[in-house]
Coordinates of C-alpha atoms and ligand atoms in Angstrom, one line a residue:
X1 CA 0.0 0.0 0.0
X2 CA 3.1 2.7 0.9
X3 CA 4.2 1.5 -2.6
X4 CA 1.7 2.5 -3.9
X5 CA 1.1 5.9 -2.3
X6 CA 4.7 6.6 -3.1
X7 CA 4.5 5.8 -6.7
X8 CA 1.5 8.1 -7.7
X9 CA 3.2 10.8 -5.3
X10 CA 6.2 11.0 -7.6
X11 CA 3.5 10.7 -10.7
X12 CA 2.0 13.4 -9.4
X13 CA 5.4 15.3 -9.1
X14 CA 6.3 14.1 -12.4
X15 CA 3.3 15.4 -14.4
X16 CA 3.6 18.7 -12.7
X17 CA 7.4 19.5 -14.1
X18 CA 6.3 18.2 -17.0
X19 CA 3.6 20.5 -17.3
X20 CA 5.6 23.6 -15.9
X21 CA 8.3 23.1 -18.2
X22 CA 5.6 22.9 -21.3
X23 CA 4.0 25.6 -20.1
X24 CA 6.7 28.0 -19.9
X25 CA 7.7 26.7 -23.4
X26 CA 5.0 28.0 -24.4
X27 CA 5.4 31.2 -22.8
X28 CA 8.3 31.5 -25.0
X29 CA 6.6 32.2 -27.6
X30 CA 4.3 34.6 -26.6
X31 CA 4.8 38.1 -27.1
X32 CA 4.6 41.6 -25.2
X33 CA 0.9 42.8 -25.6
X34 CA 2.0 47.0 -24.7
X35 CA -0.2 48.9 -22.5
X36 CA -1.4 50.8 -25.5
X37 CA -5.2 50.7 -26.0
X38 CA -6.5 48.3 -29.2
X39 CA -9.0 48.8 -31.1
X40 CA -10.2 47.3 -34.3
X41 CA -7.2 47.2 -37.2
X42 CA -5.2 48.2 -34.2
X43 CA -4.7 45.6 -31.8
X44 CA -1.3 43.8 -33.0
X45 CA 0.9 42.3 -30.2
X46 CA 4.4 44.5 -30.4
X47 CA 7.0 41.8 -31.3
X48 CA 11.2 42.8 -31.9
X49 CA 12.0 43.2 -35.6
X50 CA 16.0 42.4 -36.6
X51 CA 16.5 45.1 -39.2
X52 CA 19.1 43.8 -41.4
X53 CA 20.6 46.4 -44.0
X54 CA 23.0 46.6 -46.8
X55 CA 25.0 50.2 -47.6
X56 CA 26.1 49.6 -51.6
X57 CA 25.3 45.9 -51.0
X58 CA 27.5 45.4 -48.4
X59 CA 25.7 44.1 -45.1
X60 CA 25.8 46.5 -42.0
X61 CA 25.1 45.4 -38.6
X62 CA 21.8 44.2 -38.1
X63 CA 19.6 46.5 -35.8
X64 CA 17.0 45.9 -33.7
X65 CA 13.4 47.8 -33.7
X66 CA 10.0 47.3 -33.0
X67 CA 6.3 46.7 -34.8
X68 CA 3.1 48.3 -34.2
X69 CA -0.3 47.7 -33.4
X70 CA -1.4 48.0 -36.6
X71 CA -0.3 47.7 -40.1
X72 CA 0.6 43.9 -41.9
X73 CA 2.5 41.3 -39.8
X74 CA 6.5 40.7 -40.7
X75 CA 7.7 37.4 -41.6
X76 CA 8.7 35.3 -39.0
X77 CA 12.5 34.4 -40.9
X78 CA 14.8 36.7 -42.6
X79 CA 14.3 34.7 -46.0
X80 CA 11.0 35.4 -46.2
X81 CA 11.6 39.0 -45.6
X82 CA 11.9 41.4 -48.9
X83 CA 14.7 43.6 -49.5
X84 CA 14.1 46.9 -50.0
X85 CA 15.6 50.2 -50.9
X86 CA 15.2 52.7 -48.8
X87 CA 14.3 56.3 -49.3
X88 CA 13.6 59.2 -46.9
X89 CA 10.2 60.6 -47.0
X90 CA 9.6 64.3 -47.7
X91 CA 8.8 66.0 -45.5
X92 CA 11.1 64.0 -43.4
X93 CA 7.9 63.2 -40.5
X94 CA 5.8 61.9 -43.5
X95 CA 2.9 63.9 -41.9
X96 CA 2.0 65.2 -45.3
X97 CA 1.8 63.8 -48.9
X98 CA 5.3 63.6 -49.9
X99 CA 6.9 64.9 -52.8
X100 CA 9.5 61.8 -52.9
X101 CA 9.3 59.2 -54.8
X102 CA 8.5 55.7 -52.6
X103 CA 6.6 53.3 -54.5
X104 CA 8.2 50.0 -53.8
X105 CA 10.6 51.2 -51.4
X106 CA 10.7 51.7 -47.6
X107 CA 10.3 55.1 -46.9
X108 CA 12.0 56.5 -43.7
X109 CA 10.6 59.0 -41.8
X110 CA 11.3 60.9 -38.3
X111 CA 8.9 60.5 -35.3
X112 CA 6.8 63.4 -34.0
X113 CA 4.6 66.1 -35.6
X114 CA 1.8 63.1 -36.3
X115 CA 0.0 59.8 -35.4
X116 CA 2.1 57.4 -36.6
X117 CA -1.1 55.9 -38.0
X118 CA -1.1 59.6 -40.1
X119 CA 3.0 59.0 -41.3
X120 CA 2.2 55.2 -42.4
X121 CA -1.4 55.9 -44.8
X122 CA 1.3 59.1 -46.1
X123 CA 3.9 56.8 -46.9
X124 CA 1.2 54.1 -48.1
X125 CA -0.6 56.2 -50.4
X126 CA 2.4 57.1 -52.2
X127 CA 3.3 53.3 -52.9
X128 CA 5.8 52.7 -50.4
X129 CA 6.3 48.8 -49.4
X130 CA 6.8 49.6 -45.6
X131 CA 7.6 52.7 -42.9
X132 CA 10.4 53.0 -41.0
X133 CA 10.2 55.3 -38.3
X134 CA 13.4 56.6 -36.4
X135 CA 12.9 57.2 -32.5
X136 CA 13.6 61.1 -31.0
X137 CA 15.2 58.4 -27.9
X138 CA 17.5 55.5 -27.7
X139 CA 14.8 53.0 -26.2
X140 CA 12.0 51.3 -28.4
X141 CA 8.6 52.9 -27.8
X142 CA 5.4 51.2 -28.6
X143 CA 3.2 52.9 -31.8
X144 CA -0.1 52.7 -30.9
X145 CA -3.1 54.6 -32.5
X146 CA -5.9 56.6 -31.7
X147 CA -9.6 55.8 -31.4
X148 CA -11.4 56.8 -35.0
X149 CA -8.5 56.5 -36.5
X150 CA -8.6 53.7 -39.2
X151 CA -6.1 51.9 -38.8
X152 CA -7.5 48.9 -40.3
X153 CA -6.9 50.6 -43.9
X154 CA -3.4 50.3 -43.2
X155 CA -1.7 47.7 -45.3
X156 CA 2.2 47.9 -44.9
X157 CA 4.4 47.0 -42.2
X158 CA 5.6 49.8 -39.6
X159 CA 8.4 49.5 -37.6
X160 CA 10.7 51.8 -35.0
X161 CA 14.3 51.8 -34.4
X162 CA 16.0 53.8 -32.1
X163 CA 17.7 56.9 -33.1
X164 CA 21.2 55.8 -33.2
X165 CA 20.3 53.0 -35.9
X166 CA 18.2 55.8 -37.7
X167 CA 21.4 58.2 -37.4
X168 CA 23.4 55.5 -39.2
X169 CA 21.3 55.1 -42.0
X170 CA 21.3 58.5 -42.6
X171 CA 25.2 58.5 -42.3
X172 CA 24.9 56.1 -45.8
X173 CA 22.0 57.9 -47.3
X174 CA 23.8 61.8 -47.0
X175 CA 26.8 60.2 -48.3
X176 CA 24.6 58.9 -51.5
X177 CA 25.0 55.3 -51.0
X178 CA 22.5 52.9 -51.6
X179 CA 20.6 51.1 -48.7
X180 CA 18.6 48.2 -48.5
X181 CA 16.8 46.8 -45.8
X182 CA 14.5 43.6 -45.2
X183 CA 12.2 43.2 -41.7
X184 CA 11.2 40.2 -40.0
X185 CA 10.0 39.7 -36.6
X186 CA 11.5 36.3 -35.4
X187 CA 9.0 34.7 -32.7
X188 CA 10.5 35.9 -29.4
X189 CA 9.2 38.1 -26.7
X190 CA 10.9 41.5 -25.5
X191 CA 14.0 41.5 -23.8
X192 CA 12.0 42.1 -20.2
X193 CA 9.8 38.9 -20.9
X194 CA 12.4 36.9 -22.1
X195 CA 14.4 37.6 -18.6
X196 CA 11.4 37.0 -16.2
X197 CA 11.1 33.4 -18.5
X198 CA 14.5 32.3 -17.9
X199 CA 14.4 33.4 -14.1
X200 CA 11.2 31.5 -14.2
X201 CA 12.9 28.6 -16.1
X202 CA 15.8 28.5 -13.2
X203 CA 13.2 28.7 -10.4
X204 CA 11.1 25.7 -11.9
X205 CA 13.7 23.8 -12.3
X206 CA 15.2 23.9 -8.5
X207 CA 12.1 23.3 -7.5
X208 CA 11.7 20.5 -9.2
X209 CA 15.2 19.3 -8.4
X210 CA 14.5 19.3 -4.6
X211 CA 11.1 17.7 -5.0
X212 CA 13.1 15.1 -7.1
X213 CA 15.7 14.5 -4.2
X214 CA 12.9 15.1 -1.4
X215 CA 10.9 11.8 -3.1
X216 CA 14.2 10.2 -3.6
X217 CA 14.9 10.3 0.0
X218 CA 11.4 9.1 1.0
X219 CA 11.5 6.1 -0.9
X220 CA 15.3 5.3 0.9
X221 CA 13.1 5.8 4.1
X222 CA 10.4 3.2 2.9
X223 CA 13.6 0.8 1.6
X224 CA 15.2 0.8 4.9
X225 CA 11.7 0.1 6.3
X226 CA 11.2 -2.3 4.3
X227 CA 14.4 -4.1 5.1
X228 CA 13.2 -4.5 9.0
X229 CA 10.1 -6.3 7.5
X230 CA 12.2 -8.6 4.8
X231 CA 8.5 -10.2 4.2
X232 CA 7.6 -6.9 2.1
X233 CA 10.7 -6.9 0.7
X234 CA 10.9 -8.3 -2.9
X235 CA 13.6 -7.9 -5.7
X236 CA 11.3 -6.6 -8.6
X237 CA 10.7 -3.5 -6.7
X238 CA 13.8 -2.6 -5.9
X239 CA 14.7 -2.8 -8.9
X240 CA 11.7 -0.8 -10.2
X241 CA 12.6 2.0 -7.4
X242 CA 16.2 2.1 -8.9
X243 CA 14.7 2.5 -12.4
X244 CA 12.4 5.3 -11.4
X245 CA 15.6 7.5 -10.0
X246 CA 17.3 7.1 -13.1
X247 CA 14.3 8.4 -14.6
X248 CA 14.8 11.3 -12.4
X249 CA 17.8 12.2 -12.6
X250 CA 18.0 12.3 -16.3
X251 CA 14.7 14.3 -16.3
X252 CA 16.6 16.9 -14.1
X253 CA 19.8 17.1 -16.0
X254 CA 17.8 17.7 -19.4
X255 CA 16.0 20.5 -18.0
X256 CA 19.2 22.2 -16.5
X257 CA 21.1 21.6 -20.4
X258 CA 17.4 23.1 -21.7
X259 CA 17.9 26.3 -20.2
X260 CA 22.3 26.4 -20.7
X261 CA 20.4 26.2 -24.2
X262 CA 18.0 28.7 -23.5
X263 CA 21.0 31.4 -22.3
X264 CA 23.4 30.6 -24.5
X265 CA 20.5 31.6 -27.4
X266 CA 19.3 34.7 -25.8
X267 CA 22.8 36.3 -25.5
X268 CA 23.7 35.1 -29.1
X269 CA 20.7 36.6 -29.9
X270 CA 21.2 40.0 -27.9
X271 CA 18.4 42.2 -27.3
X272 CA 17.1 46.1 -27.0
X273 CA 20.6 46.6 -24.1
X274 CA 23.0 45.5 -26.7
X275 CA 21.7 48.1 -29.9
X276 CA 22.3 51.3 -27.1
Ligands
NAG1 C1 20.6 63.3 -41.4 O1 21.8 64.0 -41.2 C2 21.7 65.3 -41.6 C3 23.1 65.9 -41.4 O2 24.1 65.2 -42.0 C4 20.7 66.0 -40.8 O3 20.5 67.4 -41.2 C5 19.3 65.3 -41.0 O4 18.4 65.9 -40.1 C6 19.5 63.9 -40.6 N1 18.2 63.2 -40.9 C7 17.7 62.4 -40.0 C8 16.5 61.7 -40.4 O5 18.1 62.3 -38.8
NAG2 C1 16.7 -11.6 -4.5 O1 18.0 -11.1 -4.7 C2 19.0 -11.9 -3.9 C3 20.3 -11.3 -4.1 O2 20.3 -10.0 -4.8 C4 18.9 -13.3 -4.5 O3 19.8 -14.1 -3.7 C5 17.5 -13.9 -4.3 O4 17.5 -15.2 -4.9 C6 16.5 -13.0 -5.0 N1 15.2 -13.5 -4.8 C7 14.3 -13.6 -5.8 C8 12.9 -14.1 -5.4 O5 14.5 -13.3 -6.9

């Protein structure tokens, strides 16, 4: 009867890691709603966008910006992404029709002066492919719209970089090289998410480690029990006992090389820190 007790306790313990682990899998993927309002055509999650550019068809370091709330969804993987040339609207806020011409290109344009819902339909009705808006600041900021303000008639990506990657650009533009760029938004959360996650990932699996070794020493309780009362006592489960620990422990050590994984990927990766 303890047998049994003991094995649907560590069953029980078991399904639960299991089920923590998943779960925070699947947090993974998730990605940072904003505290921006949503309203219809403007209620995108705001997902990190790797910029990657090319200055005379030489590739430049990739930068890191930002989607809105509204306006078509990125690819998820850099070879679906199109690359594009990239022209400055004019005026340079893209608050008004501009005089450039976009069509087919991405069309860069400052922030301020505007909704950014107002800067993307500009650059959109005069063909552009996609806006790129630079930041006044060196952190990401989320573009959100206003009520009324149909957003749902806008049909081309947006994204935001900070100001230093927006200065750089402009570095190659003024000198009269040609730049490219190509967006996509791989599937990972914000740098902030991504930290809690790991932390979360560390936390769930200590915990699970102790409740490993406090079942582990139970059953050596029961075992040395059972050796006073050699009539309960039978090989086939102690060898079944033994079996389950290996189980264990090889659950444990592939959830602490999971999240080595897990590290070693988000600082490959680097995040919003690493672009200021
Ligand atoms: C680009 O640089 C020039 C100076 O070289 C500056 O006048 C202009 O405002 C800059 N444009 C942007 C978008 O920052
Ligand atoms: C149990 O194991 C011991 C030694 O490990 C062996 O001598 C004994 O025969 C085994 N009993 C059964 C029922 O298998």
């Amino acid at each position: 009867m303890a047998f049994a007790a003991r094995r649907s306790l560590s069953l029980r313990t078991i399904l639960f890691c299991i089920f923590f682990l998943i779960g925070f899998s699947f947090a993974e993927e998730a990605s940072h709603d904003g505290d921006s309002p949503k309203f219809p055509g403007c209620d995108h999650p705001y997902n990190l966008v790797k910029v990657k550019n090319w200055v005379n068809g030489a590739g430049g370091e990739t930068l890191t910006g930002i989607t809105a709330r509204f306006g078509a969804f990125l690819p998820k993987e850099a070879k679906n992404g199109v690359r594009l040339t990239a022209v400055f609207s004019n005026p340079l806020n893209s608050c008004s029709p501009s005089s450039s011409k976009l069509s087919g290109s991405v069309a860069i344009a400052v922030r301020g002066e505007c909704d950014f819902t107002t800067k993307a339909k500009v650059a959109q009705s005069r063909g552009a492919a996609a806006l790129l808006v630079i930041n006044d600041k060196e952190e990401l900021a989320e573009m959100g719209c206003e009520k009324d303000s149909s957003a749902q008639d806008i049909s081309i990506p947006v994204v935001l970089i900070p100001n230093s990657g927006g200065q750089s650009l402009n570095r190659s533009i003024m000198d009269g090289q040609k730049v490219e760029l190509l967006f996509y938004a791989p599937v990972r959360p914000p740098v902030d998410l991504s930290v809690i996650f790991l932390w979360m990932m560390a936390v769930g699996t200590v915990v699970c480690a102790s409740l490993w070794s406090e079942i582990a020493a139970s059953e050596e309780n029961e075992e040395r029990y059972n050796e006073l009362s050699p009539k309960e006592t039978s090989n086939a489960s102690a060898f079944k006992d033994d079996a389950e620990k290996d189980f264990l422990d090889i659950d444990v050590k592939s959830a602490e090389e999971n999240l080595d994984r897990m590290i070693l990927m988000e600082s490959k990766s680097g995040g919003i820190e690493n672009q200021n």
